[in-house]
Tab-separated table of C-alpha atoms in Angstrom:
chain	number	residue	atom	x	y	z
A	70	UNK	CA	17.041	34.592	-26.683
A	71	UNK	CA	14.217	34.523	-24.047
A	72	UNK	CA	11.122	32.382	-24.972
A	73	UNK	CA	7.889	34.204	-25.631
A	74	UNK	CA	4.687	33.042	-23.980
A	75	UNK	CA	3.746	30.667	-26.929
A	76	UNK	CA	7.186	28.940	-26.577
A	77	UNK	CA	6.899	28.505	-22.938
A	78	UNK	CA	3.402	27.327	-23.265
A	79	UNK	CA	4.411	24.829	-25.896
A	80	UNK	CA	7.164	23.522	-23.732
A	81	UNK	CA	4.633	23.007	-20.743
A	82	UNK	CA	2.122	21.372	-23.177
A	83	UNK	CA	4.709	18.931	-24.393
A	84	UNK	CA	5.699	18.210	-20.770
A	85	UNK	CA	2.054	17.353	-19.848
A	86	UNK	CA	0.719	15.823	-22.984
A	87	UNK	CA	3.745	14.293	-24.653
A	88	UNK	CA	5.572	15.132	-27.803
A	89	UNK	CA	3.393	13.148	-30.191
A	90	UNK	CA	-0.007	14.824	-29.274
A	91	UNK	CA	1.510	18.209	-29.374
A	92	UNK	CA	3.305	17.626	-32.739
A	93	UNK	CA	0.141	16.481	-34.294
A	94	UNK	CA	-1.814	19.480	-33.012
A	95	UNK	CA	0.719	22.120	-34.009
A	96	UNK	CA	2.262	20.875	-37.328
A	97	UNK	CA	-1.191	20.037	-38.547
A	98	UNK	CA	-2.485	23.478	-38.112
A	99	UNK	CA	-3.960	25.262	-40.988
A	100	UNK	CA	-4.625	28.976	-41.741
A	101	UNK	CA	-7.940	28.363	-40.101
A	102	UNK	CA	-6.647	26.756	-36.927
A	103	UNK	CA	-3.196	28.064	-36.505
A	104	UNK	CA	-4.394	31.224	-34.537
A	105	UNK	CA	-6.493	29.021	-32.403
A	106	UNK	CA	-3.553	26.691	-31.545
A	107	UNK	CA	-1.431	29.616	-30.642
A	108	UNK	CA	-4.156	31.230	-28.620
A	109	UNK	CA	-4.661	28.088	-26.399
A	110	UNK	CA	-0.945	27.406	-26.001
A	111	UNK	CA	-0.488	30.994	-24.659
A	112	UNK	CA	-3.654	31.084	-22.427
A	113	UNK	CA	-4.100	27.489	-21.191
A	114	UNK	CA	-0.637	26.090	-21.352
A	115	UNK	CA	1.263	29.174	-20.412
A	116	UNK	CA	-1.028	31.498	-18.409
A	117	UNK	CA	-2.815	28.536	-16.572
A	118	UNK	CA	-0.350	25.549	-16.495
A	119	UNK	CA	2.829	27.488	-15.884
A	120	UNK	CA	1.938	29.446	-12.797
A	121	UNK	CA	3.202	28.728	-9.357
A	122	UNK	CA	0.879	27.063	-6.849
A	123	UNK	CA	-0.556	23.783	-7.624
A	124	UNK	CA	1.606	20.687	-8.287
A	125	UNK	CA	1.589	19.215	-11.722
A	126	UNK	CA	-0.303	16.069	-10.460
A	127	UNK	CA	-3.038	18.169	-8.921
A	128	UNK	CA	-3.352	20.174	-12.221
A	129	UNK	CA	-3.739	16.894	-14.068
A	130	UNK	CA	-6.467	15.646	-11.617
A	131	UNK	CA	-8.271	19.042	-12.201
A	132	UNK	CA	-8.083	18.673	-15.761
A	133	UNK	CA	-9.440	15.133	-15.844
A	134	UNK	CA	-12.243	15.965	-13.439
A	135	UNK	CA	-13.313	19.030	-15.328
A	136	UNK	CA	-13.394	17.272	-18.774
A	137	UNK	CA	-15.310	14.340	-17.160
A	138	UNK	CA	-17.797	16.785	-15.597
A	139	UNK	CA	-18.405	18.327	-18.929
A	140	UNK	CA	-18.519	15.086	-20.893
A	141	UNK	CA	-15.475	16.139	-22.972
A	142	UNK	CA	-14.357	12.620	-23.531
A	143	UNK	CA	-11.785	13.019	-26.194
A	144	UNK	CA	-9.909	15.508	-23.900
A	145	UNK	CA	-10.571	13.352	-20.883
A	146	UNK	CA	-8.953	10.293	-22.586
A	147	UNK	CA	-5.996	12.656	-23.720
A	148	UNK	CA	-5.313	13.718	-20.236
A	149	UNK	CA	-5.657	10.149	-18.694
A	150	UNK	CA	-3.197	8.875	-21.149
A	151	UNK	CA	-0.784	11.736	-20.441
A	152	UNK	CA	-1.160	11.193	-16.634
A	153	UNK	CA	-0.459	7.364	-16.890
A	154	UNK	CA	2.701	7.994	-18.932
A	155	UNK	CA	3.850	10.599	-16.363
A	156	UNK	CA	3.480	7.799	-13.753
A	157	UNK	CA	0.213	8.675	-11.990
A	158	UNK	CA	-0.763	5.791	-9.699
A	159	UNK	CA	-3.847	3.629	-10.385
A	160	UNK	CA	-4.927	4.250	-6.811
A	161	UNK	CA	-4.919	8.097	-7.330
A	162	UNK	CA	-6.830	7.550	-10.655
A	163	UNK	CA	-9.391	5.525	-8.718
A	164	UNK	CA	-9.831	8.093	-6.044
A	165	UNK	CA	-10.329	10.829	-8.607
A	166	UNK	CA	-13.094	8.939	-10.291
A	167	UNK	CA	-14.821	7.839	-7.252
A	168	UNK	CA	-14.909	11.494	-5.933
A	169	UNK	CA	-16.128	12.458	-9.357
A	170	UNK	CA	-19.189	10.225	-8.940
A	171	UNK	CA	-20.288	12.278	-6.083
A	172	UNK	CA	-20.036	15.691	-7.710
A	173	UNK	CA	-20.494	14.778	-11.366
A	174	UNK	CA	-22.761	11.880	-11.318
A	175	UNK	CA	-22.436	8.149	-11.374
A	176	UNK	CA	-22.900	7.815	-15.246
A	177	UNK	CA	-20.134	10.289	-15.899
A	178	UNK	CA	-17.694	8.430	-13.431
A	179	UNK	CA	-18.832	5.133	-14.963
A	180	UNK	CA	-17.838	6.349	-18.420
A	181	UNK	CA	-14.633	7.650	-16.942
A	182	UNK	CA	-13.727	4.282	-15.388
A	183	UNK	CA	-14.440	2.624	-18.702
A	184	UNK	CA	-12.016	5.026	-20.477
A	185	UNK	CA	-9.349	4.813	-17.848
A	186	UNK	CA	-9.480	1.066	-17.739
A	187	UNK	CA	-8.925	1.078	-21.625
A	188	UNK	CA	-6.175	3.475	-21.190
A	189	UNK	CA	-4.400	1.423	-18.613
A	190	UNK	CA	-4.417	-1.596	-20.870
A	191	UNK	CA	-3.215	0.412	-23.908
A	192	UNK	CA	-0.244	1.918	-21.612
A	193	UNK	CA	0.633	-1.680	-20.822
A	194	UNK	CA	-0.663	-1.388	-17.402
A	195	UNK	CA	-3.667	-3.631	-17.411
A	196	UNK	CA	-5.376	-4.092	-14.041
A	197	UNK	CA	-5.494	-7.650	-12.804
A	198	UNK	CA	-8.884	-9.424	-12.451
A	199	UNK	CA	-10.785	-8.965	-9.114
A	200	UNK	CA	-14.011	-10.659	-9.663
A	201	UNK	CA	-16.708	-9.865	-7.032
A	202	UNK	CA	-17.615	-13.519	-6.516
A	203	UNK	CA	-18.718	-14.738	-3.018
A	204	UNK	CA	-15.350	-16.162	-2.322
A	205	UNK	CA	-13.151	-13.387	-3.503
A	206	UNK	CA	-15.050	-10.290	-2.681
A	207	UNK	CA	-13.593	-8.345	0.117
A	208	UNK	CA	-16.113	-7.803	2.989
A	209	UNK	CA	-15.211	-4.973	5.285
A	210	UNK	CA	-16.744	-4.048	8.652
A	211	UNK	CA	-15.854	-2.641	12.181
A	212	UNK	CA	-16.108	-4.716	15.292
A	213	UNK	CA	-18.720	-4.078	17.896
A	214	UNK	CA	-16.223	-4.613	20.666
A	215	UNK	CA	-13.906	-1.859	21.632
A	216	UNK	CA	-11.535	-0.613	20.635
A	217	UNK	CA	-13.223	-0.918	17.300
A	218	UNK	CA	-11.101	-2.434	14.705
A	219	UNK	CA	-11.440	-2.463	10.866
A	220	UNK	CA	-11.581	-6.033	9.602
A	221	UNK	CA	-11.591	-7.299	6.151
A	222	UNK	CA	-12.850	-10.917	5.325
A	223	UNK	CA	-12.374	-12.943	2.138
A	224	UNK	CA	-12.660	-16.617	1.204
A	225	UNK	CA	-15.265	-19.411	1.929
A	226	UNK	CA	-16.862	-20.078	5.320
A	227	UNK	CA	-15.245	-23.376	5.891
A	228	UNK	CA	-11.559	-24.294	5.435
A	229	UNK	CA	-8.369	-23.695	7.348
A	230	UNK	CA	-8.677	-20.062	8.608
A	231	UNK	CA	-5.661	-17.637	8.194
A	232	UNK	CA	-5.055	-14.268	9.800
A	233	UNK	CA	-2.827	-11.510	8.338
A	234	UNK	CA	-1.271	-8.868	10.381
A	235	UNK	CA	0.473	-5.949	8.934
A	236	UNK	CA	3.646	-3.931	9.355
A	237	UNK	CA	4.127	-0.614	11.278
A	238	UNK	CA	2.700	2.413	9.388
A	239	UNK	CA	0.735	0.428	6.773
A	240	UNK	CA	-2.671	-1.245	6.950
A	241	UNK	CA	-4.603	-4.332	5.923
A	242	UNK	CA	-4.308	-3.270	2.182
A	243	UNK	CA	-0.631	-4.477	2.431
A	244	UNK	CA	-2.080	-8.019	2.338
A	245	UNK	CA	-4.390	-7.667	-0.714
A	246	UNK	CA	-2.513	-9.924	-3.068
A	247	UNK	CA	-1.898	-12.599	-0.380
A	248	UNK	CA	-5.525	-12.531	0.826
A	249	UNK	CA	-6.927	-13.145	-2.675
A	250	UNK	CA	-4.330	-15.896	-3.255
A	251	UNK	CA	-5.324	-17.718	-0.156
A	252	UNK	CA	-9.069	-17.269	-0.712
A	253	UNK	CA	-8.743	-18.630	-4.098
A	254	UNK	CA	-7.226	-21.649	-2.457
A	255	UNK	CA	-10.100	-22.309	-0.110
A	256	UNK	CA	-8.979	-20.402	3.116
A	257	UNK	CA	-11.184	-18.242	5.009
A	258	UNK	CA	-8.892	-15.072	5.450
A	259	UNK	CA	-9.081	-12.204	7.904
A	260	UNK	CA	-6.946	-9.302	7.921
A	261	UNK	CA	-7.289	-6.057	10.136
A	262	UNK	CA	-6.031	-2.687	10.729
A	263	UNK	CA	-4.028	-2.396	14.040
A	264	UNK	CA	-5.257	0.077	16.517
A	265	UNK	CA	-3.861	3.459	15.500
A	266	UNK	CA	-3.696	2.406	11.906
A	267	UNK	CA	-6.006	2.634	9.030
A	268	UNK	CA	-9.730	2.460	9.984
A	269	UNK	CA	-9.277	1.125	13.508
A	270	UNK	CA	-9.574	3.196	16.618
A	271	UNK	CA	-6.760	5.196	18.058
A	272	UNK	CA	-6.448	4.671	21.691
A	273	UNK	CA	-4.095	5.977	24.556
A	274	UNK	CA	-3.043	2.413	25.421
A	275	UNK	CA	-0.965	1.126	22.565
A	276	UNK	CA	1.530	-1.619	23.724
A	277	UNK	CA	2.443	-4.805	22.102
A	278	UNK	CA	0.598	-6.551	24.918
A	279	UNK	CA	-2.568	-4.576	24.031
A	280	UNK	CA	-1.993	-5.317	20.314
A	281	UNK	CA	-1.757	-9.048	21.189
A	282	UNK	CA	-5.127	-8.858	23.108
A	283	UNK	CA	-6.661	-7.339	20.010
A	284	UNK	CA	-5.488	-10.195	17.979
A	285	UNK	CA	-6.901	-12.728	20.388
A	286	UNK	CA	-10.221	-10.949	20.597
A	287	UNK	CA	-10.464	-10.847	16.820
A	288	UNK	CA	-9.844	-14.504	16.438
A	289	UNK	CA	-12.223	-15.392	19.199
A	290	UNK	CA	-15.009	-13.210	17.712
A	291	UNK	CA	-14.294	-14.745	14.300
A	292	UNK	CA	-15.026	-18.038	15.720
A	293	UNK	CA	-12.933	-20.003	13.380
A	294	UNK	CA	-9.871	-20.784	15.455
A	295	UNK	CA	-7.327	-22.087	15.951
A	296	UNK	CA	-5.886	-19.997	12.963
A	297	UNK	CA	-2.701	-19.753	11.008
A	298	UNK	CA	-1.453	-16.538	11.975
A	299	UNK	CA	0.802	-14.580	9.584
A	300	UNK	CA	2.498	-11.522	10.828
A	301	UNK	CA	5.149	-9.201	9.140
A	302	UNK	CA	7.421	-6.887	11.018
A	303	UNK	CA	5.349	-5.508	13.917
A	304	UNK	CA	2.692	-8.099	12.924
A	305	UNK	CA	5.286	-10.790	13.506
A	306	UNK	CA	5.954	-9.450	17.055
A	307	UNK	CA	2.180	-9.672	17.657
A	308	UNK	CA	2.051	-13.212	16.188
A	309	UNK	CA	4.694	-14.351	18.654
A	310	UNK	CA	2.863	-12.824	21.590
A	311	UNK	CA	-0.429	-14.482	20.626
A	312	UNK	CA	1.369	-17.951	20.310
A	313	UNK	CA	2.964	-17.383	23.690
A	314	UNK	CA	-0.211	-15.848	25.482
A	315	UNK	CA	-2.911	-17.826	23.739
A	316	UNK	CA	-1.476	-20.950	22.152
A	317	UNK	CA	-4.927	-22.614	21.817
A	318	UNK	CA	-5.798	-19.937	19.172
A	319	UNK	CA	-2.782	-20.646	17.017
A	320	UNK	CA	-2.542	-23.514	14.539
A	321	UNK	CA	0.601	-22.523	12.752
A	322	UNK	CA	2.683	-19.361	12.612
A	323	UNK	CA	4.320	-17.252	9.996
A	324	UNK	CA	6.935	-14.759	11.303
A	325	UNK	CA	8.046	-12.610	8.360
A	326	UNK	CA	10.873	-10.081	8.557
A	327	UNK	CA	10.490	-9.774	12.394
A	328	UNK	CA	12.565	-10.271	15.440
A	329	UNK	CA	11.956	-11.407	19.108
A	330	UNK	CA	13.591	-8.208	20.390
A	331	UNK	CA	15.321	-5.277	19.014
A	332	UNK	CA	18.917	-4.404	20.123
A	333	UNK	CA	19.579	-1.326	22.169
A	334	UNK	CA	20.653	0.814	19.063
A	335	UNK	CA	17.423	-0.016	17.344
A	336	UNK	CA	15.369	0.597	20.527
A	337	UNK	CA	16.816	4.095	20.705
A	338	UNK	CA	16.037	4.723	17.088
A	339	UNK	CA	12.372	3.908	17.630
A	340	UNK	CA	12.230	6.261	20.659
A	341	UNK	CA	13.757	9.047	18.500
A	342	UNK	CA	11.459	8.321	15.527
A	343	UNK	CA	8.429	8.506	17.936
A	344	UNK	CA	9.486	11.922	19.076
A	345	UNK	CA	9.917	13.169	15.455
A	346	UNK	CA	6.664	12.043	14.508
A	347	UNK	CA	4.789	13.513	17.441
A	348	UNK	CA	6.621	16.873	16.887
A	349	UNK	CA	6.358	16.944	12.958
A	350	UNK	CA	4.125	14.407	11.682
A	351	UNK	CA	4.681	11.414	9.375
A	352	UNK	CA	6.322	13.677	6.788
A	353	UNK	CA	9.340	13.852	9.166
A	354	UNK	CA	10.103	10.191	8.828
A	355	UNK	CA	8.429	8.840	5.587
A	356	UNK	CA	11.620	8.949	3.572
A	357	UNK	CA	13.615	7.208	6.106
A	358	UNK	CA	10.961	4.547	6.546
A	359	UNK	CA	10.698	4.069	2.796
A	360	UNK	CA	14.467	3.415	2.631
A	361	UNK	CA	14.138	0.790	5.368
A	362	UNK	CA	11.167	-0.898	3.812
A	363	UNK	CA	12.210	-1.483	0.163
A	364	UNK	CA	15.431	-1.511	-1.626
A	365	UNK	CA	16.734	1.290	-3.832
A	366	UNK	CA	16.487	-1.052	-6.934
A	367	UNK	CA	12.952	-1.655	-6.221
A	368	UNK	CA	12.189	2.110	-6.047
A	369	UNK	CA	13.764	2.469	-9.309
A	370	UNK	CA	12.043	-0.388	-11.035
A	371	UNK	CA	8.560	0.040	-9.427
A	372	UNK	CA	7.868	3.768	-9.222
A	373	UNK	CA	4.081	3.312	-8.981
A	374	UNK	CA	4.314	0.763	-6.127
A	375	UNK	CA	6.938	2.894	-4.236
A	376	UNK	CA	4.530	5.989	-4.765
A	377	UNK	CA	1.533	3.983	-3.196
A	378	UNK	CA	3.863	2.739	-0.424
A	379	UNK	CA	4.951	6.218	0.427
A	380	UNK	CA	1.185	7.487	0.252
A	381	UNK	CA	0.099	4.758	2.677
A	382	UNK	CA	2.968	5.659	5.148
A	383	UNK	CA	2.151	9.233	4.950
A	384	UNK	CA	-1.633	8.644	5.690
A	385	UNK	CA	-0.750	6.762	8.944
A	386	UNK	CA	-1.936	8.571	12.067
A	387	UNK	CA	1.011	10.193	13.678
A	388	UNK	CA	0.106	9.448	17.252
A	389	UNK	CA	-0.694	5.745	16.361
A	390	UNK	CA	2.552	5.372	14.686
A	391	UNK	CA	4.540	7.000	17.501
A	392	UNK	CA	2.939	4.887	20.023
A	393	UNK	CA	3.715	1.689	18.220
A	394	UNK	CA	7.262	2.880	17.869
A	395	UNK	CA	7.413	3.256	21.690
A	396	UNK	CA	5.945	-0.153	21.974
A	397	UNK	CA	8.564	-1.765	19.747
A	398	UNK	CA	11.303	-0.172	21.776
A	399	UNK	CA	10.078	-2.199	24.834
A	400	UNK	CA	8.965	-5.616	23.481
A	401	UNK	CA	11.028	-8.714	24.287
A	402	UNK	CA	9.799	-12.242	23.562
A	403	UNK	CA	13.402	-13.884	23.750
A	404	UNK	CA	13.098	-15.634	27.010
A	405	UNK	CA	9.525	-17.052	26.075
A	406	UNK	CA	10.127	-18.381	22.608
A	407	UNK	CA	10.275	-21.916	23.892
A	408	UNK	CA	6.706	-21.627	24.751
A	409	UNK	CA	5.800	-21.540	21.011
A	410	UNK	CA	4.889	-25.183	19.936
A	411	UNK	CA	3.044	-24.325	16.672
A	412	UNK	CA	4.723	-25.078	13.363
A	413	UNK	CA	6.543	-21.844	12.316
A	414	UNK	CA	7.810	-20.549	9.085
A	415	UNK	CA	10.367	-17.798	9.440
A	416	UNK	CA	10.912	-15.519	6.495
A	417	UNK	CA	13.990	-13.250	6.190
A	418	UNK	CA	14.874	-10.691	3.567
A	419	UNK	CA	18.506	-10.913	2.437
A	420	UNK	CA	18.563	-7.111	1.927
A	421	UNK	CA	16.416	-6.332	5.018
A	422	UNK	CA	17.946	-3.485	7.000
A	423	UNK	CA	15.054	-3.108	9.312
A	424	UNK	CA	14.995	-6.669	10.520
A	425	UNK	CA	18.351	-8.057	9.370
A	426	UNK	CA	18.519	-11.926	8.963
A	427	UNK	CA	21.112	-12.205	11.705
A	428	UNK	CA	18.650	-11.022	14.339
A	429	UNK	CA	16.260	-14.035	13.129
A	430	UNK	CA	18.695	-16.575	14.353
A	431	UNK	CA	17.035	-16.109	17.793
A	432	UNK	CA	13.736	-17.171	16.389
A	433	UNK	CA	15.191	-20.163	14.573
A	434	UNK	CA	16.960	-21.336	17.601
A	435	UNK	CA	14.231	-20.639	20.062
A	436	UNK	CA	11.212	-22.043	18.371
A	437	UNK	CA	11.166	-25.795	18.387
A	438	UNK	CA	9.166	-26.671	15.231
A	439	UNK	CA	10.465	-23.848	12.916
A	440	UNK	CA	12.279	-23.506	9.743
A	441	UNK	CA	13.513	-20.423	7.763
A	442	UNK	CA	13.638	-19.153	4.239
A	443	UNK	CA	15.765	-16.217	3.170
A	444	UNK	CA	14.235	-14.395	0.243
A	445	UNK	CA	15.997	-11.944	-2.123
A	446	UNK	CA	14.108	-8.770	-0.889
A	447	UNK	CA	14.118	-6.154	1.732
A	448	UNK	CA	11.681	-5.681	4.611
A	449	UNK	CA	8.442	-6.313	2.694
A	450	UNK	CA	8.582	-9.430	0.618
A	451	UNK	CA	4.927	-9.089	-0.328
A	452	UNK	CA	5.967	-6.037	-2.431
A	453	UNK	CA	9.423	-7.250	-3.528
A	454	UNK	CA	9.209	-10.828	-3.799
A	455	UNK	CA	5.465	-11.660	-3.948
A	456	UNK	CA	5.779	-14.864	-5.996
A	457	UNK	CA	8.446	-16.296	-3.857
A	458	UNK	CA	6.553	-15.374	-0.710
A	459	UNK	CA	3.330	-16.849	-2.004
A	460	UNK	CA	5.039	-20.043	-3.158
A	461	UNK	CA	6.739	-20.451	0.352
A	462	UNK	CA	3.492	-19.795	2.133
A	463	UNK	CA	1.481	-22.260	0.159
A	464	UNK	CA	4.229	-24.878	0.597
A	465	UNK	CA	4.319	-24.172	4.382
A	466	UNK	CA	0.509	-24.301	4.690
A	467	UNK	CA	0.398	-27.560	2.946
A	468	UNK	CA	3.106	-29.140	5.031
A	469	UNK	CA	1.894	-27.650	8.350
A	470	UNK	CA	-1.768	-28.854	7.635
A	471	UNK	CA	-0.486	-32.357	7.097
A	472	UNK	CA	1.026	-32.304	10.547
A	473	UNK	CA	4.689	-32.496	9.253
């Protein structure tokens, strides 16, 4: 038999709020409240929530924003818990609360943050500490020199400086955990968005040589070189170029999940991907890239981190991404690796399909003072094997700085 509007509304209400909450509200109804419960189930949960149009997550965000604006804190808290149980990311929740501060007022958003933080802890998703101390606080700015680059600084003024360079399609946020780890251990840390990515300028000239020039410019303007330069994927190709073109700027090198040059089949894939993105935007390739960046097991076990990665890739400027794909199809450092004299740690992912370990044999054999570690992960060890990556990085830094 076909469900009536109440039954359809009740199904939607359970889907959004969870079985326990709805059961308490309906089975606890009295002669005084039963008609009211039926009314809101038919009108709110069927007539409003069951219509086509908005995605469920968008409806959740609207419900949270509206209850926050009206100061209906019990309902706000109910919707926050329901959204967290449904898998909404902490980043989306943060964005909603920040935007609410503009339209609903700072006091309301402040209360919303307090309730949401408590809900995160209750749902066993506590947010890790991020104290705003002078050493750990992230300082963000844009360069005066052009093209303007968005730069993030952390750590003390003195100490061995480290520069972090991110992968294709992502931005400096990829390094947040690593940057905090290094800053806590006394390293001044700089990370930045590549041109055409994040908050940096998009230019018509995006080649690996241009990206290397950007890196050299940033290190020179920072004034703390020579640096330990850490590059992952595209960042690793830039790191190689910097050590070859500007060896005086590089004290030590980390080449993670990268290659000296891609084989012909990969070059063609990059060119094809560039065409797809120019024609149809990032949505045309985001699923393919996600599969290349993280393993299927990581996607199953870490849905929030996977959703955040998808969101970051989707936000990348299509023209910047496509231009970098074309650049990757051309770069080749193989004949110049012998020019790299800096101590080098090469990181491979055992399950990396984007930069398979076999392709990194060229780096191991071509760079004189290098050693390699193979981690149990895909293309992004900072996501899939963060503890192992940080432990290896700390050990490499200690060894390299002792001159071993």
